[in-house]
CSV table of C-alpha atoms (C1' of nucleotides) in Angstrom, one decimal:
chain,number,residue,atom,x,y,z
A,381,MET,CA,116.4,119.0,106.9
A,382,LYS,CA,113.5,116.8,106.1
A,383,ILE,CA,110.1,117.5,107.5
A,384,LYS,CA,107.5,114.9,107.4
A,385,THR,CA,104.4,116.3,105.8
A,386,VAL,CA,101.5,115.8,108.2
A,387,ALA,CA,100.9,112.1,107.8
A,388,THR,CA,97.1,111.7,108.0
A,389,THR,CA,95.0,108.7,106.9
A,390,SER,CA,95.4,109.8,103.4
A,391,GLU,CA,98.7,108.2,102.7
A,392,ASP,CA,98.4,105.7,99.9
A,393,ASN,CA,100.1,102.8,101.4
A,394,LEU,CA,97.6,100.1,100.3
A,395,THR,CA,97.5,96.8,101.9
A,396,PRO,CA,97.0,93.7,99.7
A,397,THR,CA,93.4,93.6,101.0
A,398,MET,CA,92.8,97.2,99.9
A,399,GLU,CA,94.2,96.4,96.5
A,400,ASP,CA,91.8,93.5,96.2
A,401,TYR,CA,88.9,95.8,96.9
A,402,LEU,CA,90.1,98.3,94.3
A,403,GLU,CA,90.5,95.5,91.8
A,404,ALA,CA,87.1,94.1,92.5
A,405,ILE,CA,85.4,97.5,92.2
A,406,TYR,CA,87.4,98.2,89.0
A,407,THR,CA,86.3,94.9,87.3
A,408,LEU,CA,82.7,95.2,88.6
A,409,SER,CA,82.4,98.7,87.2
A,410,GLN,CA,83.5,97.4,83.8
A,411,GLU,CA,80.9,94.6,84.0
A,412,LYS,CA,77.9,96.7,85.0
A,413,ARG,CA,76.7,100.3,85.1
A,414,ALA,CA,76.6,100.6,88.9
A,415,VAL,CA,78.7,98.9,91.6
A,416,ARG,CA,76.8,97.8,94.6
A,417,VAL,CA,78.1,97.0,98.1
A,418,LYS,CA,76.5,93.6,97.9
A,419,ASP,CA,78.4,92.8,94.7
A,420,ILE,CA,81.7,93.7,96.2
A,421,ALA,CA,80.9,91.5,99.2
A,422,ASN,CA,80.0,88.6,97.0
A,423,ARG,CA,83.1,89.0,94.8
A,424,LEU,CA,85.4,89.0,97.7
A,425,GLY,CA,83.6,86.6,99.9
A,426,VAL,CA,83.0,88.9,102.8
A,427,LYS,CA,80.0,90.4,104.5
A,428,MET,CA,78.5,93.7,103.7
A,429,PRO,CA,79.6,95.6,106.9
A,430,THR,CA,83.1,94.6,106.1
A,431,VAL,CA,82.7,96.3,102.7
A,432,THR,CA,81.2,99.4,104.2
A,433,SER,CA,84.0,99.9,106.6
A,434,MET,CA,86.6,99.3,103.8
A,435,LEU,CA,84.8,101.8,101.6
A,436,LYS,CA,85.3,104.3,104.4
A,437,THR,CA,89.0,103.6,104.5
A,438,LEU,CA,89.3,103.8,100.7
A,439,SER,CA,87.4,107.1,100.7
A,440,ASP,CA,89.8,108.5,103.2
A,441,LYS,CA,92.6,107.5,101.0
A,442,GLY,CA,91.0,109.2,98.1
A,443,MET,CA,90.5,106.1,96.1
A,444,ILE,CA,86.7,106.2,95.8
A,445,ASP,CA,83.9,108.7,95.8
A,446,HIS,CA,81.1,107.5,98.0
A,447,GLU,CA,78.1,109.1,99.7
A,448,LYS,CA,76.1,107.1,102.2
A,449,TYR,CA,73.5,104.9,100.7
A,450,GLU,CA,74.6,106.0,97.2
A,451,TYR,CA,76.5,104.5,94.4
A,452,LEU,CA,80.2,104.5,94.5
A,453,GLU,CA,82.8,105.4,92.0
A,454,LEU,CA,86.6,105.0,91.8
A,455,THR,CA,88.5,108.2,91.6
A,456,GLY,CA,91.2,108.6,89.0
A,457,LYS,CA,93.8,107.3,91.5
A,458,GLY,CA,91.6,104.4,92.6
A,459,SER,CA,90.8,103.5,89.0
A,460,HIS,CA,94.4,103.6,88.0
A,461,ILE,CA,95.5,101.3,90.8
A,462,GLY,CA,92.5,99.0,90.3
A,463,SER,CA,93.4,98.5,86.7
A,464,GLN,CA,97.0,97.9,87.5
A,465,ILE,CA,96.2,95.1,89.9
A,466,ASP,CA,93.8,93.6,87.4
A,467,HIS,CA,96.6,93.8,84.8
A,468,ARG,CA,98.9,91.9,87.0
A,469,HIS,CA,96.2,89.4,87.6
A,470,GLN,CA,95.7,88.8,83.9
A,471,ILE,CA,99.4,88.4,83.2
A,472,LEU,CA,99.8,85.9,86.0
A,473,LYS,CA,96.7,84.0,85.0
A,474,SER,CA,97.9,83.8,81.4
A,475,PHE,CA,101.2,82.4,82.6
A,476,LEU,CA,99.5,79.8,84.8
A,477,ILE,CA,97.1,78.8,82.1
A,478,ASP,CA,99.1,79.1,78.9
A,479,ILE,CA,102.5,78.0,80.1
A,480,LEU,CA,102.1,75.9,83.2
A,481,GLN,CA,98.7,74.6,81.9
A,482,ILE,CA,97.0,75.0,85.3
A,483,ASP,CA,93.2,74.7,85.1
A,484,HIS,CA,91.2,77.9,84.9
A,485,ASP,CA,89.7,78.1,88.4
A,486,GLN,CA,92.9,77.2,90.1
A,487,ALA,CA,94.8,79.7,88.0
A,488,ASP,CA,92.4,82.4,89.0
A,489,GLU,CA,92.7,81.6,92.6
A,490,ASP,CA,96.5,81.5,92.5
A,491,ALA,CA,96.8,84.6,90.4
A,492,CYS,CA,94.7,86.5,92.9
A,493,LYS,CA,97.2,85.7,95.7
A,494,MET,CA,100.3,86.0,93.5
A,495,GLU,CA,99.3,89.5,92.2
A,496,HIS,CA,100.3,90.9,95.6
A,497,ALA,CA,103.4,88.8,96.0
A,498,VAL,CA,105.3,89.3,92.7
A,499,SER,CA,107.6,92.3,92.3
A,500,PRO,CA,107.3,94.5,89.2
A,501,THR,CA,110.6,93.2,88.0
A,502,THR,CA,109.5,89.6,88.1
A,503,LEU,CA,106.2,90.3,86.5
A,504,GLU,CA,107.9,92.0,83.6
A,505,ARG,CA,110.3,89.1,83.3
A,506,ILE,CA,107.3,86.7,83.1
A,507,VAL,CA,106.0,88.7,80.2
A,508,GLU,CA,109.3,88.6,78.5
A,509,PHE,CA,109.6,84.9,79.1
A,510,MET,CA,106.2,84.3,77.6
A,511,GLU,CA,107.1,86.4,74.6
A,512,PHE,CA,110.4,84.5,74.3
A,513,ILE,CA,108.7,81.1,74.3
A,514,GLU,CA,106.3,82.3,71.7
A,515,ASN,CA,108.9,83.8,69.4
A,516,CYS,CA,111.9,81.5,69.7
A,517,PRO,CA,111.7,78.9,67.0
A,518,ARG,CA,112.9,76.3,69.4
A,519,SER,CA,109.9,76.6,71.6
A,520,GLY,CA,106.5,77.9,70.6
A,521,SER,CA,103.1,76.3,71.0
A,522,ASP,CA,104.2,72.8,69.8
A,523,TRP,CA,106.9,72.8,72.4
A,524,LEU,CA,104.2,73.6,75.0
A,525,ASP,CA,102.2,70.7,73.7
A,526,LEU,CA,105.2,68.6,74.3
A,527,PHE,CA,105.2,69.8,77.9
A,528,SER,CA,101.7,68.7,78.1
A,529,GLU,CA,102.5,65.2,77.0
A,530,TYR,CA,105.6,65.1,79.1
A,531,ARG,CA,103.5,65.8,82.2
A,532,ARG,CA,101.2,62.9,81.3
A,533,HIS,CA,104.2,60.6,80.9
A,534,GLU,CA,103.1,59.8,77.4
A,535,MET,CA,106.5,60.1,75.8
A,536,PRO,CA,107.7,56.7,74.6
A,537,ARG,CA,110.9,56.6,72.7
A,538,GLU,CA,109.5,56.2,69.3
A,539,LYS,CA,107.1,59.0,69.6
A,540,CYS,CA,109.8,61.3,70.9
A,541,LEU,CA,112.1,60.4,68.1
A,542,GLU,CA,109.3,61.0,65.6
A,543,LYS,CA,108.5,64.4,67.0
A,544,MET,CA,112.2,65.3,67.0
A,545,LYS,CA,112.5,64.5,63.3
A,546,ASP,CA,109.4,66.5,62.5
A,547,PHE,CA,110.7,69.4,64.4
A,548,VAL,CA,114.2,69.3,62.8
A,549,ASP,CA,112.6,69.3,59.3
A,550,LYS,CA,110.5,72.4,60.0
A,551,TYR,CA,113.3,74.1,61.8
A,552,SER,CA,115.7,73.5,58.9
A,553,ALA,CA,113.2,75.0,56.6
A,554,LYS,CA,113.0,78.0,58.8
A,555,ILE,CA,116.8,78.5,58.7
A,556,ARG,CA,116.8,78.1,54.9
A,557,ALA,CA,114.1,80.7,54.7
A,558,MET,CA,116.1,83.1,56.8
A,559,GLU,CA,119.2,82.7,54.7
A,560,ARG,CA,117.5,83.9,51.5
B,959,MET,CA,75.7,63.5,114.2
B,960,LYS,CA,78.8,65.5,114.2
B,961,ILE,CA,80.1,67.1,117.4
B,962,LYS,CA,82.7,69.8,117.1
B,963,THR,CA,85.6,68.8,119.3
B,964,VAL,CA,86.2,71.7,121.7
B,965,ALA,CA,87.9,74.1,119.4
B,966,THR,CA,90.6,75.8,121.5
B,967,THR,CA,93.5,77.8,120.4
B,968,SER,CA,95.2,74.6,119.4
B,969,GLU,CA,93.7,74.3,115.9
B,970,ASP,CA,96.4,74.3,113.4
B,971,ASN,CA,95.1,76.9,111.0
B,972,LEU,CA,98.3,78.7,110.4
B,973,THR,CA,98.4,82.2,108.9
B,974,PRO,CA,101.1,83.1,106.4
B,975,THR,CA,102.8,85.1,109.2
B,976,MET,CA,102.9,82.0,111.4
B,977,GLU,CA,104.3,80.0,108.6
B,978,ASP,CA,107.0,82.6,108.1
B,979,TYR,CA,108.0,82.2,111.8
B,980,LEU,CA,108.1,78.5,111.5
B,981,GLU,CA,110.2,78.7,108.4
B,982,ALA,CA,112.6,81.2,110.0
B,983,ILE,CA,112.9,79.0,113.1
B,984,TYR,CA,113.5,76.0,111.0
B,985,THR,CA,116.2,77.5,108.9
B,986,LEU,CA,117.9,79.2,111.9
B,987,SER,CA,118.0,75.9,113.7
B,988,GLN,CA,119.8,74.4,110.8
B,989,GLU,CA,122.3,77.2,110.7
B,990,LYS,CA,123.2,77.2,114.4
B,991,ARG,CA,122.9,75.1,117.5
B,992,ALA,CA,120.5,77.4,119.4
B,993,VAL,CA,117.8,79.7,118.1
B,994,ARG,CA,117.4,83.0,119.8
B,995,VAL,CA,114.5,85.3,119.9
B,996,LYS,CA,116.8,88.1,118.7
B,997,ASP,CA,117.7,86.0,115.6
B,998,ILE,CA,114.1,85.4,114.7
B,999,ALA,CA,113.4,89.1,115.1
B,1000,ASN,CA,116.3,90.0,112.8
B,1001,ARG,CA,115.4,87.4,110.2
B,1002,LEU,CA,111.8,88.6,110.0
B,1003,GLY,CA,112.5,92.3,110.5
B,1004,VAL,CA,110.3,92.7,113.6
B,1005,LYS,CA,111.0,93.6,117.2
B,1006,MET,CA,111.6,91.1,119.9
B,1007,PRO,CA,108.3,91.5,121.8
B,1008,THR,CA,106.5,90.6,118.5
B,1009,VAL,CA,108.5,87.4,118.4
B,1010,THR,CA,107.8,86.6,122.0
B,1011,SER,CA,104.0,86.9,121.5
B,1012,MET,CA,104.1,84.8,118.4
B,1013,LEU,CA,106.1,82.2,120.2
B,1014,LYS,CA,103.3,82.0,122.7
B,1015,THR,CA,100.8,81.5,119.9
B,1016,LEU,CA,102.9,78.9,118.2
B,1017,SER,CA,103.4,77.1,121.6
B,1018,ASP,CA,99.6,77.0,122.0
B,1019,LYS,CA,99.3,75.5,118.6
B,1020,GLY,CA,101.8,72.8,119.5
B,1021,MET,CA,104.4,74.0,117.0
B,1022,ILE,CA,107.2,74.8,119.4
B,1023,ASP,CA,108.5,73.9,122.8
B,1024,HIS,CA,109.5,77.0,124.7
B,1025,GLU,CA,110.0,77.7,128.4
B,1026,LYS,CA,110.4,81.3,129.4
B,1027,TYR,CA,113.8,82.8,129.0
B,1028,GLU,CA,115.0,79.4,127.6
B,1029,TYR,CA,115.9,78.1,124.3
B,1030,LEU,CA,113.2,77.1,121.9
B,1031,GLU,CA,112.7,74.1,119.7
B,1032,LEU,CA,110.3,73.1,117.0
B,1033,THR,CA,108.1,70.2,117.8
B,1034,GLY,CA,107.7,67.4,115.2
B,1035,LYS,CA,104.7,69.1,113.7
B,1036,GLY,CA,106.3,72.5,113.7
B,1037,SER,CA,109.5,71.2,112.2
B,1038,HIS,CA,107.5,69.4,109.5
B,1039,ILE,CA,105.7,72.5,108.5
B,1040,GLY,CA,108.7,74.7,108.7
B,1041,SER,CA,110.6,72.4,106.4
B,1042,GLN,CA,107.7,72.3,104.0
B,1043,ILE,CA,107.6,76.1,103.7
B,1044,ASP,CA,111.3,76.2,103.3
B,1045,HIS,CA,111.0,73.6,100.5
B,1046,ARG,CA,108.4,75.8,98.7
B,1047,HIS,CA,110.7,78.7,99.1
B,1048,GLN,CA,113.6,76.9,97.5
B,1049,ILE,CA,111.6,75.7,94.6
B,1050,LEU,CA,110.2,79.1,93.8
B,1051,LYS,CA,113.6,80.7,94.3
B,1052,SER,CA,115.1,78.2,91.9
B,1053,PHE,CA,112.5,79.0,89.3
B,1054,LEU,CA,113.0,82.7,89.7
B,1055,ILE,CA,116.8,82.5,89.4
B,1056,ASP,CA,117.4,79.6,87.0
B,1057,ILE,CA,114.5,80.1,84.6
B,1058,LEU,CA,113.4,83.7,84.9
B,1059,GLN,CA,116.9,84.9,85.7
B,1060,ILE,CA,115.9,87.2,88.5
B,1061,ASP,CA,118.7,88.4,90.7
B,1062,HIS,CA,119.4,86.6,93.9
B,1063,ASP,CA,118.1,89.1,96.4
B,1064,GLN,CA,114.9,90.0,94.5
B,1065,ALA,CA,114.3,86.2,94.0
B,1066,ASP,CA,114.5,85.7,97.7
B,1067,GLU,CA,112.1,88.4,98.5
B,1068,ASP,CA,109.6,87.3,95.9
B,1069,ALA,CA,109.9,83.7,96.8
B,1070,CYS,CA,109.2,84.6,100.4
B,1071,LYS,CA,105.8,86.2,99.5
B,1072,MET,CA,105.0,83.7,96.8
B,1073,GLU,CA,105.5,80.7,99.1
B,1074,HIS,CA,102.1,81.6,100.7
B,1075,ALA,CA,100.3,82.4,97.5
B,1076,VAL,CA,101.0,79.4,95.2
B,1077,SER,CA,98.8,76.3,95.5
B,1078,PRO,CA,100.4,72.8,95.8
B,1079,THR,CA,99.2,72.0,92.3
B,1080,THR,CA,101.0,75.0,90.8
B,1081,LEU,CA,104.1,74.4,92.8
B,1082,GLU,CA,104.3,70.9,91.5
B,1083,ARG,CA,103.7,72.1,88.0
B,1084,ILE,CA,106.6,74.5,88.3
B,1085,VAL,CA,108.8,71.6,89.3
B,1086,GLU,CA,107.6,69.6,86.3
B,1087,PHE,CA,108.1,72.6,84.0
B,1088,MET,CA,111.7,73.0,85.2
B,1089,GLU,CA,112.4,69.3,84.7
B,1090,PHE,CA,110.9,69.5,81.2
B,1091,ILE,CA,113.0,72.5,80.2
B,1092,GLU,CA,116.1,70.6,81.4
B,1093,ASN,CA,115.2,67.4,79.7
B,1094,CYS,CA,113.6,68.3,76.5
B,1095,PRO,CA,116.3,68.4,73.8
B,1096,ARG,CA,114.7,71.5,72.3
B,1097,SER,CA,115.2,73.6,75.4
B,1098,GLY,CA,117.9,73.0,78.1
B,1099,SER,CA,120.5,75.4,79.3
B,1100,ASP,CA,121.5,76.8,76.0
B,1101,TRP,CA,117.9,77.7,75.3
B,1102,LEU,CA,117.9,79.6,78.6
B,1103,ASP,CA,121.0,81.4,77.5
B,1104,LEU,CA,119.1,82.4,74.5
B,1105,PHE,CA,116.4,83.9,76.7
B,1106,SER,CA,119.1,85.9,78.5
B,1107,GLU,CA,120.2,87.4,75.2
B,1108,TYR,CA,116.7,87.9,74.0
B,1109,ARG,CA,116.0,90.0,77.1
B,1110,ARG,CA,119.1,92.2,76.5
B,1111,HIS,CA,117.9,92.7,72.9
B,1112,GLU,CA,121.1,91.3,71.6
B,1113,MET,CA,119.7,89.2,68.9
B,1114,PRO,CA,120.7,90.5,65.5
B,1115,ARG,CA,119.6,88.4,62.6
B,1116,GLU,CA,123.0,86.9,61.8
B,1117,LYS,CA,123.7,85.9,65.3
B,1118,CYS,CA,120.2,84.3,65.5
B,1119,LEU,CA,120.8,82.4,62.3
B,1120,GLU,CA,124.2,81.2,63.4
B,1121,LYS,CA,122.8,79.9,66.7
B,1122,MET,CA,120.0,78.2,64.9
B,1123,LYS,CA,122.4,76.4,62.7
B,1124,ASP,CA,124.5,75.3,65.6
B,1125,PHE,CA,121.5,74.0,67.3
B,1126,VAL,CA,120.2,72.1,64.4
B,1127,ASP,CA,123.5,70.3,63.9
B,1128,LYS,CA,123.7,69.2,67.5
B,1129,TYR,CA,120.0,68.3,67.5
B,1130,SER,CA,120.4,66.2,64.4
B,1131,ALA,CA,123.3,64.4,66.0
B,1132,LYS,CA,121.1,63.6,68.9
B,1133,ILE,CA,118.4,62.1,66.7
B,1134,ARG,CA,120.9,59.9,64.9
B,1135,ALA,CA,122.3,58.7,68.2
B,1136,MET,CA,118.8,57.8,69.3
B,1137,GLU,CA,118.1,55.9,66.1
B,1138,ARG,CA,121.0,53.6,66.7
C,918,DT,C1',131.1,88.5,143.2
C,919,DT,C1',129.1,92.4,142.1
C,920,DA,C1',128.1,95.8,138.5
C,921,DA,C1',127.1,96.6,133.8
C,922,DT,C1',125.2,94.9,129.6
C,923,DA,C1',122.4,92.1,126.7
C,924,DA,C1',118.4,89.3,125.9
C,925,DA,C1',113.8,88.2,126.8
C,926,DT,C1',109.3,89.2,128.6
C,927,DT,C1',105.1,91.7,130.2
C,928,DA,C1',101.8,95.4,129.9
C,929,DG,C1',99.4,98.3,127.3
C,930,DA,C1',98.1,100.2,122.9
C,931,DA,C1',97.0,100.6,118.0
C,932,DG,C1',95.7,99.5,113.2
C,933,DG,C1',93.8,96.2,110.0
C,934,DA,C1',90.2,92.9,108.6
C,935,DT,C1',86.3,90.7,109.8
C,936,DA,C1',81.4,89.6,111.5
C,937,DA,C1',76.7,89.4,114.2
C,938,DA,C1',73.0,92.1,115.5
C,939,DA,C1',70.3,96.0,115.3
C,940,DC,C1',69.0,99.9,112.8
C,941,DT,C1',68.1,103.1,108.6
C,942,DT,C1',67.4,104.0,104.0
C,943,DT,C1',65.9,102.9,99.4
C,944,DA,C1',63.3,100.0,96.3
C,945,DT,C1',59.5,97.1,95.2
C,946,DT,C1',55.0,95.3,95.5
C,947,DT,C1',50.4,95.3,96.2
D,975,DA,C1',50.3,105.3,99.4
D,976,DA,C1',51.3,101.9,102.7
D,977,DA,C1',53.5,97.6,103.6
D,978,DT,C1',57.2,94.6,102.7
D,979,DA,C1',61.6,93.4,101.1
D,980,DA,C1',66.2,94.4,100.0
D,981,DA,C1',70.4,97.0,100.5
D,982,DG,C1',73.4,99.6,103.2
D,983,DT,C1',75.1,101.2,107.7
D,984,DT,C1',76.3,101.5,112.8
D,985,DT,C1',77.6,99.6,116.8
D,986,DT,C1',80.2,96.5,119.1
D,987,DA,C1',83.4,92.9,119.4
D,988,DT,C1',87.0,89.6,118.1
D,989,DC,C1',91.5,88.0,116.2
D,990,DC,C1',96.0,89.0,114.3
D,991,DT,C1',100.3,91.5,114.0
D,992,DT,C1',102.9,94.9,115.5
D,993,DC,C1',104.9,98.4,118.4
D,994,DT,C1',106.9,101.2,122.7
D,995,DA,C1',108.0,101.5,127.4
D,996,DA,C1',109.0,99.3,131.4
D,997,DT,C1',110.5,95.2,133.8
D,998,DT,C1',112.8,90.8,134.6
D,999,DT,C1',116.3,87.4,133.8
D,1000,DA,C1',120.7,85.9,132.0
D,1001,DT,C1',125.4,86.9,130.7
D,1002,DT,C1',129.7,89.2,130.8
D,1003,DA,C1',133.3,92.2,132.5
D,1004,DA,C1',135.7,94.5,136.1
DNA sequence: TTAATAAATTAGAAGGATAAAACTTTATTT
DNA sequence: AAATAAAGTTTTATCCTTCTAATTTATTAA
């Protein structure tokens, strides 16, 4: 028989918003020696009282150490989660910028929302996909350049043909190299 | 001088949750003649009173027509938004399944969350990227099959070489065809 | 057609995220 | 050190989303 262990506030079901706070605190503490309430508010685009009340919540959940009017620090748990979220953010941002060629600011904005939406499986698959693009001789960075041109509709027949020939030459050389 | 026009409930700032309801109602109304509160509740995994209160909100926003205890219908506006959200969902799902090769259920779950996170720009770029993969002679469906094998770590050297040769033959033929 | 059942709604409550206003504490300046 | 400014907190309130329990309406079966 299963007995539910006294469920207090301290369960670590974090909402996306809480994750955002942990991520912000994590990145801020990497940028400067001390994290201030004001900085968190600025980073997340909310007012200071909102931060204060969230700090209370995160304290109760054992994610941060915080004494009134004093500096705050992530606990081991909080730091771990903060870095995780930041990691997801970086992966998604890289995908948006390097593969989809989204501009920096937009990528950052989208990554910030997507980091809460994407499952671990999908995130891992995105990493594999980026690796695959990089490593497969048929894709790689010149193929991504092609995507860039494709988007701009700058792909007249002759240019395309020329590029295809270029590619097939290099590709054949690669095969010969492998055979040796 | 700008005068703010009496901002009542009827502003159409929709939260992601509201968008989910509109999408659910939209897809349900395509699946069956009448949409029932119970169906919406089931589809979204909430209880019926939650649906009732959201229907009130969406009514106030002019998204649905709904008389107590009677069937409900999307208005033009509501239907338009519902179909838009569904469209985003389909695009993201297709990307997750066809490109990233995520399984169906997981893709559906992720798409449902991502549909609120991804900007129009990024969504459009994903469409272009899928088109590019499909149309560029260097990628295409066999390249995606390669990704599938890559993921499973089934890419011994000989197999890779063999595949590369196969590809270069077909690719060369394609170039010759274009030159004519 | 009435009794039983299913569907929908109301009422009341709670938790999460936010902010304005007022207050307290800490830091800075003179 | 006192005065001023800046940072942080409390209090109070709102909006959003959800729920349970109780009630009402509609549908179905006897």
